[in-house]
Amino acid sequence: MMLSELEAKELLAGYGIPVNEGRAACSAIEASEAARHIGFPAVVKVLSEKIVHKSDLGLVALNLCNPSDVGRNAERILAKAHTIDPDAKVVVESMAPQGTEVIVGARRDPQFGPTILFGLGGIFVEVFKDVSIRVAPVDRAMAMDMIDDVKGYAILKGARGKKGVDIEALADIIVNTSKLMMEQDRVMELDMNPVMAYENGAMAVDARALVRD
Amino acid sequence: MTDSSLNPMLRPRSIAVIGVSREPSKWGYKVFHNIVSNAYKGKAYPVNPSTPDIDGIKCYARVGDILGEVDLAIIIVPASAALQVVDECGAKKVKALCVITAGFSEVGPDGAVLEEKLKQKAASYGMRMLGPNTMGFVNNSISLNASIVPRMPPKGEISFITQSGALGLSLVDWAIGSNLGMNCVVSTGNKADVSEADLLEFFEQDKGTWTIAMYIEGLKDGRKFMEAARKVKKAKLAIKAGVSQAGARAAASHTGSLAGSDAVYDAAFRQCGVVRVEGVEEMFDAAMALSTQPKANGNRVAILSNGGGAAIMASDACERRGMKVPELTRHTKAGIARLLPAFASVKNPIDTVAKSDYDIYREALKMLIDDKDIDCVMVIYAHAGFTSAAEPARAVIDALKEKYPKPVVACWMGGREVNAVAGMFRRNRVPFYPAPERAAEALSALIRYNGFLKEAGK
């Protein structure tokens, strides 16, 4: 079964992986209430096991600056999502600042057991499939190697006057993901896509986990 | 000698072949014949209740009738009779089994059930088992051909573990044809008990094995394989066949689709120091370099050639594979320039401009080996017809007898005369290739392997 974004993030947070704060809401009022609590700017996304491609379906609203914007967008998203999944809710999150998008994932391979994947997000992973993979457990040195291995490493290090990202923070996420996979037998697949990498720190902005029933 | 639990299997002192036949076309004949017709020093007993003798050797009706001890029983009876034969072997206190009989998990669910019974029975008697559905094995260090391989490969340091019997057979034939030395060839068959991991442990301790080559379709237990491979200090090469996307198709997530089984094999091999090669030719080319050459400290290659074209192709081939072909030190350049006509190029690659005299090749190679900014050397000779292919080959062999701290590979391009030189190179443990790309690929595997060693801090 697929864990919801909130459940997946709770699992990650338990292993020291930074995630942005989020709350589930079933209505526009609940959503704006949640946003008031979390702070602005906020994000509203659909929360449903059945809906995978959230942005493609227009079920994500970014950079909402006041409660009424949050309420309006929550209402729109809920209405649209209910045509696909009547149980769909929304999640209200603090808007993570733009950073360099990377992906960290894990999968339980039938022959080798837990494997960890790292790559640059966006077109790097979609088009170029520029990822590096290791069989867990992955220690710190191996995590640094994994990051170094992707062809887009230059972008992470900082190129053409752009500052680099916090590679140590990414290595921490990789090591903690490895730890999670080694300890949580029921997790079959895990996706953190994207993880926002900043000059200081990194954070999983979206997450999905497939767990054994 | 090793102290592995596989000793009674792969280094047996006595063998019973159960299910022998007098019919030369049958495997029951071939296997027994292969054991006794080579120089195997141990005892071999044929077993078959309905055959009085084979090749003039008296047959035993049952394994229990044999008076002496039996280390290894090779089983070639029909699948339906296999379980009973294993019981008889257990009663006789046979130490190990090699089950050539087919008709187990490879034929479907019923066969799988039978295989599981076979496996449990062997285990209950404490016998290790190779197969079922194996073509057997060859161990050159004790002159034992316990297989259906028609001829023994030349003796050498490469041991080969193969999941495909037919591929094993053809590779032995290929090794004979190309004079490639092999120590052991083991066909794993269905791997009900003995797997690649067990064999890696055996070969790690086996003095006759320097390099381990593997043909793998699928591993039953990837982690066990990695654990065993990590402990092996010898060079390991593998072909992983069946680049399957099936796993990726079934994946529910992004990670799942990107981390298909092939990508995971790549990662796993890398993590446990197995050099993955694409095909058979590449594997044996690399094995030849790995089993004869010292470690490379880096990826800087010097190229010495009697022709510009071959030298340029070699440089391209090296650089395409991530190696560097750097400038030589001033000292080396000056030393080599003294040997050559004024118009020759002493840049790297070095073009002697058709000169392939013994002294030039020998002195130049020695200087390249001495150059501290060079990690390995490729020596090329392009046969022109009016020169001798043997003369520069002798120079390489002699230079290496004096100096051998860096890997050197030879690329001799040409036809009949070059073939005559091949044997000379092989006898003197100089890896030899017919084209620059193959020499470059072998060097690249050698350097990749040394990269693992460095990573592992060995």
PDB file of N, CA, C and O in Angstrom, chain A residues 89-149:
ATOM      1  N   LYS A  89      -8.149  14.254   0.277  1.00  0.00           N
ATOM      2  CA  LYS A  89      -8.077  15.431   1.141  1.00  0.00           C
ATOM      3  C   LYS A  89      -7.037  16.357   0.526  1.00  0.00           C
ATOM      4  O   LYS A  89      -6.505  16.081  -0.557  1.00  0.00           O
ATOM      5  N   VAL A  90      -6.730  17.431   1.227  1.00  0.00           N
ATOM      6  CA  VAL A  90      -5.581  18.241   0.806  1.00  0.00           C
ATOM      7  C   VAL A  90      -4.599  18.291   1.959  1.00  0.00           C
ATOM      8  O   VAL A  90      -4.946  18.013   3.108  1.00  0.00           O
ATOM      9  N   VAL A  91      -3.371  18.607   1.612  1.00  0.00           N
ATOM     10  CA  VAL A  91      -2.380  18.853   2.645  1.00  0.00           C
ATOM     11  C   VAL A  91      -1.910  20.295   2.479  1.00  0.00           C
ATOM     12  O   VAL A  91      -1.708  20.761   1.355  1.00  0.00           O
ATOM     13  N   VAL A  92      -1.807  20.966   3.597  1.00  0.00           N
ATOM     14  CA  VAL A  92      -1.319  22.348   3.591  1.00  0.00           C
ATOM     15  C   VAL A  92       0.086  22.334   4.178  1.00  0.00           C
ATOM     16  O   VAL A  92       0.311  21.768   5.242  1.00  0.00           O
ATOM     17  N   GLU A  93       1.002  22.919   3.436  1.00  0.00           N
ATOM     18  CA  GLU A  93       2.397  22.893   3.877  1.00  0.00           C
ATOM     19  C   GLU A  93       2.992  24.277   3.829  1.00  0.00           C
ATOM     20  O   GLU A  93       2.537  25.129   3.072  1.00  0.00           O
ATOM     21  N   SER A  94       4.067  24.439   4.593  1.00  0.00           N
ATOM     22  CA  SER A  94       4.818  25.680   4.442  1.00  0.00           C
ATOM     23  C   SER A  94       5.538  25.592   3.102  1.00  0.00           C
ATOM     24  O   SER A  94       5.993  24.531   2.691  1.00  0.00           O
ATOM     25  N   MET A  95       5.593  26.714   2.407  1.00  0.00           N
ATOM     26  CA  MET A  95       6.239  26.749   1.088  1.00  0.00           C
ATOM     27  C   MET A  95       7.747  26.729   1.273  1.00  0.00           C
ATOM     28  O   MET A  95       8.330  27.617   1.883  1.00  0.00           O
ATOM     29  N   ALA A  96       8.353  25.675   0.751  1.00  0.00           N
ATOM     30  CA  ALA A  96       9.810  25.590   0.870  1.00  0.00           C
ATOM     31  C   ALA A  96      10.421  26.549  -0.138  1.00  0.00           C
ATOM     32  O   ALA A  96       9.973  26.595  -1.283  1.00  0.00           O
ATOM     33  N   PRO A  97      11.435  27.321   0.257  1.00  0.00           N
ATOM     34  CA  PRO A  97      12.078  28.195  -0.721  1.00  0.00           C
ATOM     35  C   PRO A  97      12.693  27.385  -1.861  1.00  0.00           C
ATOM     36  O   PRO A  97      13.032  26.218  -1.669  1.00  0.00           O
ATOM     37  N   GLN A  98      12.796  28.009  -3.018  1.00  0.00           N
ATOM     38  CA  GLN A  98      13.366  27.328  -4.179  1.00  0.00           C
ATOM     39  C   GLN A  98      14.833  26.998  -3.912  1.00  0.00           C
ATOM     40  O   GLN A  98      15.581  27.811  -3.388  1.00  0.00           O
ATOM     41  N   GLY A  99      15.199  25.776  -4.232  1.00  0.00           N
ATOM     42  CA  GLY A  99      16.608  25.376  -4.116  1.00  0.00           C
ATOM     43  C   GLY A  99      16.956  24.533  -5.323  1.00  0.00           C
ATOM     44  O   GLY A  99      16.238  24.563  -6.320  1.00  0.00           O
ATOM     45  N   THR A 100      18.043  23.795  -5.242  1.00  0.00           N
ATOM     46  CA  THR A 100      18.372  22.866  -6.323  1.00  0.00           C
ATOM     47  C   THR A 100      17.649  21.556  -6.038  1.00  0.00           C
ATOM     48  O   THR A 100      17.770  21.003  -4.949  1.00  0.00           O
ATOM     49  N   GLU A 101      16.874  21.094  -7.031  1.00  0.00           N
ATOM     50  CA  GLU A 101      16.079  19.887  -6.785  1.00  0.00           C
ATOM     51  C   GLU A 101      16.892  18.624  -7.017  1.00  0.00           C
ATOM     52  O   GLU A 101      17.496  18.451  -8.071  1.00  0.00           O
ATOM     53  N   VAL A 102      16.895  17.761  -6.017  1.00  0.00           N
ATOM     54  CA  VAL A 102      17.502  16.444  -6.199  1.00  0.00           C
ATOM     55  C   VAL A 102      16.476  15.388  -5.815  1.00  0.00           C
ATOM     56  O   VAL A 102      15.419  15.714  -5.280  1.00  0.00           O
ATOM     57  N   ILE A 103      16.778  14.137  -6.144  1.00  0.00           N
ATOM     58  CA  ILE A 103      15.885  13.044  -5.754  1.00  0.00           C
ATOM     59  C   ILE A 103      16.681  12.018  -4.950  1.00  0.00           C
ATOM     60  O   ILE A 103      17.821  11.699  -5.286  1.00  0.00           O
ATOM     61  N   VAL A 104      16.091  11.574  -3.857  1.00  0.00           N
ATOM     62  CA  VAL A 104      16.677  10.475  -3.086  1.00  0.00           C
ATOM     63  C   VAL A 104      15.597   9.408  -3.002  1.00  0.00           C
ATOM     64  O   VAL A 104      14.438   9.706  -2.709  1.00  0.00           O
ATOM     65  N   GLY A 105      15.977   8.185  -3.285  1.00  0.00           N
ATOM     66  CA  GLY A 105      14.995   7.112  -3.262  1.00  0.00           C
ATOM     67  C   GLY A 105      15.599   5.832  -2.736  1.00  0.00           C
ATOM     68  O   GLY A 105      16.815   5.724  -2.535  1.00  0.00           O
ATOM     69  N   ALA A 106      14.744   4.859  -2.508  1.00  0.00           N
ATOM     70  CA  ALA A 106      15.206   3.558  -2.047  1.00  0.00           C
ATOM     71  C   ALA A 106      14.261   2.494  -2.550  1.00  0.00           C
ATOM     72  O   ALA A 106      13.078   2.772  -2.798  1.00  0.00           O
ATOM     73  N   ARG A 107      14.787   1.295  -2.710  1.00  0.00           N
ATOM     74  CA  ARG A 107      13.955   0.193  -3.186  1.00  0.00           C
ATOM     75  C   ARG A 107      14.508  -1.104  -2.628  1.00  0.00           C
ATOM     76  O   ARG A 107      15.715  -1.247  -2.470  1.00  0.00           O
ATOM     77  N   ARG A 108      13.624  -2.016  -2.318  1.00  0.00           N
ATOM     78  CA  ARG A 108      14.062  -3.331  -1.854  1.00  0.00           C
ATOM     79  C   ARG A 108      14.189  -4.230  -3.071  1.00  0.00           C
ATOM     80  O   ARG A 108      13.198  -4.666  -3.646  1.00  0.00           O
ATOM     81  N   ASP A 109      15.408  -4.491  -3.492  1.00  0.00           N
ATOM     82  CA  ASP A 109      15.641  -5.308  -4.677  1.00  0.00           C
ATOM     83  C   ASP A 109      15.478  -6.790  -4.325  1.00  0.00           C
ATOM     84  O   ASP A 109      15.920  -7.209  -3.265  1.00  0.00           O
ATOM     85  N   PRO A 110      14.832  -7.567  -5.212  1.00  0.00           N
ATOM     86  CA  PRO A 110      14.608  -8.983  -4.861  1.00  0.00           C
ATOM     87  C   PRO A 110      15.908  -9.767  -4.626  1.00  0.00           C
ATOM     88  O   PRO A 110      15.916 -10.677  -3.813  1.00  0.00           O
ATOM     89  N   GLN A 111      16.997  -9.419  -5.316  1.00  0.00           N
ATOM     90  CA  GLN A 111      18.252 -10.159  -5.125  1.00  0.00           C
ATOM     91  C   GLN A 111      19.166  -9.530  -4.081  1.00  0.00           C
ATOM     92  O   GLN A 111      19.861 -10.214  -3.360  1.00  0.00           O
ATOM     93  N   PHE A 112      19.194  -8.210  -4.023  1.00  0.00           N
ATOM     94  CA  PHE A 112      20.203  -7.544  -3.197  1.00  0.00           C
ATOM     95  C   PHE A 112      19.637  -6.841  -1.966  1.00  0.00           C
ATOM     96  O   PHE A 112      20.381  -6.293  -1.172  1.00  0.00           O
ATOM     97  N   GLY A 113      18.309  -6.824  -1.822  1.00  0.00           N
ATOM     98  CA  GLY A 113      17.735  -6.151  -0.660  1.00  0.00           C
ATOM     99  C   GLY A 113      17.741  -4.645  -0.855  1.00  0.00           C
ATOM    100  O   GLY A 113      17.689  -4.158  -1.989  1.00  0.00           O
ATOM    101  N   PRO A 114      17.804  -3.881   0.260  1.00  0.00           N
ATOM    102  CA  PRO A 114      17.658  -2.434   0.149  1.00  0.00           C
ATOM    103  C   PRO A 114      18.739  -1.798  -0.728  1.00  0.00           C
ATOM    104  O   PRO A 114      19.915  -2.088  -0.571  1.00  0.00           O
ATOM    105  N   THR A 115      18.299  -0.967  -1.669  1.00  0.00           N
ATOM    106  CA  THR A 115      19.228  -0.207  -2.499  1.00  0.00           C
ATOM    107  C   THR A 115      18.834   1.259  -2.413  1.00  0.00           C
ATOM    108  O   THR A 115      17.654   1.577  -2.262  1.00  0.00           O
ATOM    109  N   ILE A 116      19.823   2.141  -2.491  1.00  0.00           N
ATOM    110  CA  ILE A 116      19.575   3.573  -2.341  1.00  0.00           C
ATOM    111  C   ILE A 116      19.939   4.272  -3.644  1.00  0.00           C
ATOM    112  O   ILE A 116      20.937   3.923  -4.275  1.00  0.00           O
ATOM    113  N   LEU A 117      19.131   5.263  -3.997  1.00  0.00           N
ATOM    114  CA  LEU A 117      19.338   5.965  -5.259  1.00  0.00           C
ATOM    115  C   LEU A 117      19.444   7.466  -5.008  1.00  0.00           C
ATOM    116  O   LEU A 117      18.739   8.017  -4.157  1.00  0.00           O
ATOM    117  N   PHE A 118      20.343   8.104  -5.739  1.00  0.00           N
ATOM    118  CA  PHE A 118      20.464   9.555  -5.670  1.00  0.00           C
ATOM    119  C   PHE A 118      20.583  10.113  -7.080  1.00  0.00           C
ATOM    120  O   PHE A 118      21.214   9.512  -7.935  1.00  0.00           O
ATOM    121  N   GLY A 119      19.968  11.264  -7.305  1.00  0.00           N
ATOM    122  CA  GLY A 119      20.105  11.891  -8.610  1.00  0.00           C
ATOM    123  C   GLY A 119      19.694  13.341  -8.550  1.00  0.00           C
ATOM    124  O   GLY A 119      19.099  13.778  -7.554  1.00  0.00           O
ATOM    125  N   LEU A 120      19.996  14.074  -9.588  1.00  0.00           N
ATOM    126  CA  LEU A 120      19.504  15.437  -9.681  1.00  0.00           C
ATOM    127  C   LEU A 120      18.055  15.392 -10.148  1.00  0.00           C
ATOM    128  O   LEU A 120      17.694  14.510 -10.916  1.00  0.00           O
ATOM    129  N   GLY A 121      17.252  16.336  -9.682  1.00  0.00           N
ATOM    130  CA  GLY A 121      15.826  16.296 -10.023  1.00  0.00           C
ATOM    131  C   GLY A 121      15.540  16.855 -11.393  1.00  0.00           C
ATOM    132  O   GLY A 121      16.445  17.081 -12.189  1.00  0.00           O
ATOM    133  N   GLY A 122      14.264  17.045 -11.647  1.00  0.00           N
ATOM    134  CA  GLY A 122      13.825  17.669 -12.896  1.00  0.00           C
ATOM    135  C   GLY A 122      14.243  16.875 -14.112  1.00  0.00           C
ATOM    136  O   GLY A 122      14.178  15.649 -14.110  1.00  0.00           O
ATOM    137  N   ILE A 123      14.712  17.587 -15.144  1.00  0.00           N
ATOM    138  CA  ILE A 123      15.030  16.905 -16.403  1.00  0.00           C
ATOM    139  C   ILE A 123      16.214  15.953 -16.241  1.00  0.00           C
ATOM    140  O   ILE A 123      16.354  15.011 -16.996  1.00  0.00           O
ATOM    141  N   PHE A 124      17.072  16.204 -15.234  1.00  0.00           N
ATOM    142  CA  PHE A 124      18.242  15.343 -15.087  1.00  0.00           C
ATOM    143  C   PHE A 124      17.821  13.899 -14.822  1.00  0.00           C
ATOM    144  O   PHE A 124      18.421  12.963 -15.322  1.00  0.00           O
ATOM    145  N   VAL A 125      16.776  13.771 -14.009  1.00  0.00           N
ATOM    146  CA  VAL A 125      16.328  12.415 -13.744  1.00  0.00           C
ATOM    147  C   VAL A 125      15.309  11.966 -14.789  1.00  0.00           C
ATOM    148  O   VAL A 125      15.328  10.832 -15.245  1.00  0.00           O
ATOM    149  N   GLU A 126      14.444  12.887 -15.242  1.00  0.00           N
ATOM    150  CA  GLU A 126      13.398  12.509 -16.203  1.00  0.00           C
ATOM    151  C   GLU A 126      13.994  12.120 -17.548  1.00  0.00           C
ATOM    152  O   GLU A 126      13.625  11.121 -18.138  1.00  0.00           O
ATOM    153  N   VAL A 127      14.883  12.968 -18.040  1.00  0.00           N
ATOM    154  CA  VAL A 127      15.388  12.778 -19.398  1.00  0.00           C
ATOM    155  C   VAL A 127      16.702  12.007 -19.401  1.00  0.00           C
ATOM    156  O   VAL A 127      16.876  11.041 -20.132  1.00  0.00           O
ATOM    157  N   PHE A 128      17.638  12.413 -18.544  1.00  0.00           N
ATOM    158  CA  PHE A 128      18.980  11.833 -18.625  1.00  0.00           C
ATOM    159  C   PHE A 128      19.168  10.613 -17.736  1.00  0.00           C
ATOM    160  O   PHE A 128      20.174   9.929 -17.838  1.00  0.00           O
ATOM    161  N   LYS A 129      18.197  10.364 -16.841  1.00  0.00           N
ATOM    162  CA  LYS A 129      18.315   9.235 -15.921  1.00  0.00           C
ATOM    163  C   LYS A 129      19.692   9.231 -15.241  1.00  0.00           C
ATOM    164  O   LYS A 129      20.338   8.195 -15.096  1.00  0.00           O
ATOM    165  N   ASP A 130      20.120  10.429 -14.870  1.00  0.00           N
ATOM    166  CA  ASP A 130      21.446  10.596 -14.270  1.00  0.00           C
ATOM    167  C   ASP A 130      21.348  10.319 -12.764  1.00  0.00           C
ATOM    168  O   ASP A 130      21.106  11.226 -11.984  1.00  0.00           O
ATOM    169  N   VAL A 131      21.480   9.032 -12.402  1.00  0.00           N
ATOM    170  CA  VAL A 131      21.361   8.667 -10.992  1.00  0.00           C
ATOM    171  C   VAL A 131      22.522   7.757 -10.599  1.00  0.00           C
ATOM    172  O   VAL A 131      23.170   7.160 -11.458  1.00  0.00           O
ATOM    173  N   SER A 132      22.804   7.692  -9.318  1.00  0.00           N
ATOM    174  CA  SER A 132      23.754   6.691  -8.850  1.00  0.00           C
ATOM    175  C   SER A 132      23.078   5.840  -7.783  1.00  0.00           C
ATOM    176  O   SER A 132      22.237   6.320  -7.022  1.00  0.00           O
ATOM    177  N   ILE A 133      23.455   4.577  -7.783  1.00  0.00           N
ATOM    178  CA  ILE A 133      22.770   3.588  -6.950  1.00  0.00           C
ATOM    179  C   ILE A 133      23.799   2.820  -6.123  1.00  0.00           C
ATOM    180  O   ILE A 133      24.902   2.560  -6.595  1.00  0.00           O
ATOM    181  N   ARG A 134      23.443   2.494  -4.888  1.00  0.00           N
ATOM    182  CA  ARG A 134      24.287   1.607  -4.080  1.00  0.00           C
ATOM    183  C   ARG A 134      23.399   0.622  -3.330  1.00  0.00           C
ATOM    184  O   ARG A 134      22.257   0.942  -2.991  1.00  0.00           O
ATOM    185  N   VAL A 135      23.957  -0.531  -3.065  1.00  0.00           N
ATOM    186  CA  VAL A 135      23.287  -1.492  -2.197  1.00  0.00           C
ATOM    187  C   VAL A 135      23.550  -1.045  -0.758  1.00  0.00           C
ATOM    188  O   VAL A 135      24.693  -0.769  -0.389  1.00  0.00           O
ATOM    189  N   ALA A 136      22.477  -0.950   0.039  1.00  0.00           N
ATOM    190  CA  ALA A 136      22.613  -0.518   1.432  1.00  0.00           C
ATOM    191  C   ALA A 136      23.277  -1.635   2.249  1.00  0.00           C
ATOM    192  O   ALA A 136      23.210  -2.792   1.852  1.00  0.00           O
ATOM    193  N   PRO A 137      23.911  -1.370   3.380  1.00  0.00           N
ATOM    194  CA  PRO A 137      23.988  -0.068   4.028  1.00  0.00           C
ATOM    195  C   PRO A 137      24.981   0.884   3.352  1.00  0.00           C
ATOM    196  O   PRO A 137      26.025   0.462   2.882  1.00  0.00           O
ATOM    197  N   VAL A 138      24.576   2.151   3.312  1.00  0.00           N
ATOM    198  CA  VAL A 138      25.427   3.185   2.724  1.00  0.00           C
ATOM    199  C   VAL A 138      25.971   4.046   3.871  1.00  0.00           C
ATOM    200  O   VAL A 138      25.197   4.626   4.630  1.00  0.00           O
ATOM    201  N   ASP A 139      27.282   4.065   3.992  1.00  0.00           N
ATOM    202  CA  ASP A 139      27.873   4.925   5.034  1.00  0.00           C
ATOM    203  C   ASP A 139      28.169   6.305   4.447  1.00  0.00           C
ATOM    204  O   ASP A 139      27.904   6.567   3.279  1.00  0.00           O
ATOM    205  N   ARG A 140      28.721   7.169   5.291  1.00  0.00           N
ATOM    206  CA  ARG A 140      28.921   8.554   4.865  1.00  0.00           C
ATOM    207  C   ARG A 140      29.830   8.690   3.665  1.00  0.00           C
ATOM    208  O   ARG A 140      29.529   9.407   2.709  1.00  0.00           O
ATOM    209  N   ALA A 141      30.937   7.960   3.707  1.00  0.00           N
ATOM    210  CA  ALA A 141      31.912   8.065   2.608  1.00  0.00           C
ATOM    211  C   ALA A 141      31.271   7.592   1.304  1.00  0.00           C
ATOM    212  O   ALA A 141      31.456   8.197   0.240  1.00  0.00           O
ATOM    213  N   MET A 142      30.487   6.509   1.397  1.00  0.00           N
ATOM    214  CA  MET A 142      29.841   5.972   0.207  1.00  0.00           C
ATOM    215  C   MET A 142      28.786   6.958  -0.303  1.00  0.00           C
ATOM    216  O   MET A 142      28.617   7.129  -1.514  1.00  0.00           O
ATOM    217  N   ALA A 143      28.097   7.624   0.628  1.00  0.00           N
ATOM    218  CA  ALA A 143      27.083   8.614   0.243  1.00  0.00           C
ATOM    219  C   ALA A 143      27.743   9.766  -0.509  1.00  0.00           C
ATOM    220  O   ALA A 143      27.227  10.234  -1.527  1.00  0.00           O
ATOM    221  N   MET A 144      28.911  10.198  -0.021  1.00  0.00           N
ATOM    222  CA  MET A 144      29.625  11.284  -0.707  1.00  0.00           C
ATOM    223  C   MET A 144      30.028  10.824  -2.114  1.00  0.00           C
ATOM    224  O   MET A 144      29.947  11.592  -3.074  1.00  0.00           O
ATOM    225  N   ASP A 145      30.447   9.564  -2.227  1.00  0.00           N
ATOM    226  CA  ASP A 145      30.790   8.982  -3.529  1.00  0.00           C
ATOM    227  C   ASP A 145      29.600   8.983  -4.478  1.00  0.00           C
ATOM    228  O   ASP A 145      29.739   9.251  -5.668  1.00  0.00           O
ATOM    229  N   MET A 146      28.439   8.633  -3.926  1.00  0.00           N
ATOM    230  CA  MET A 146      27.217   8.579  -4.743  1.00  0.00           C
ATOM    231  C   MET A 146      26.912   9.944  -5.341  1.00  0.00           C
ATOM    232  O   MET A 146      26.534  10.060  -6.503  1.00  0.00           O
ATOM    233  N   ILE A 147      27.063  10.972  -4.504  1.00  0.00           N
ATOM    234  CA  ILE A 147      26.754  12.330  -4.961  1.00  0.00           C
ATOM    235  C   ILE A 147      27.772  12.742  -6.032  1.00  0.00           C
ATOM    236  O   ILE A 147      27.437  13.297  -7.064  1.00  0.00           O
ATOM    237  N   ASP A 148      29.008  12.375  -5.777  1.00  0.00           N
ATOM    238  CA  ASP A 148      30.110  12.684  -6.690  1.00  0.00           C
ATOM    239  C   ASP A 148      29.930  11.967  -8.032  1.00  0.00           C
ATOM    240  O   ASP A 148      30.387  12.432  -9.073  1.00  0.00           O
ATOM    241  N   ASP A 149      29.254  10.826  -7.996  1.00  0.00           N
ATOM    242  CA  ASP A 149      29.111   9.978  -9.179  1.00  0.00           C
ATOM    243  C   ASP A 149      28.176  10.514 -10.247  1.00  0.00           C
ATOM    244  O   ASP A 149      28.303  10.149 -11.409  1.00  0.00           O
TER     245      ASP A 149
END
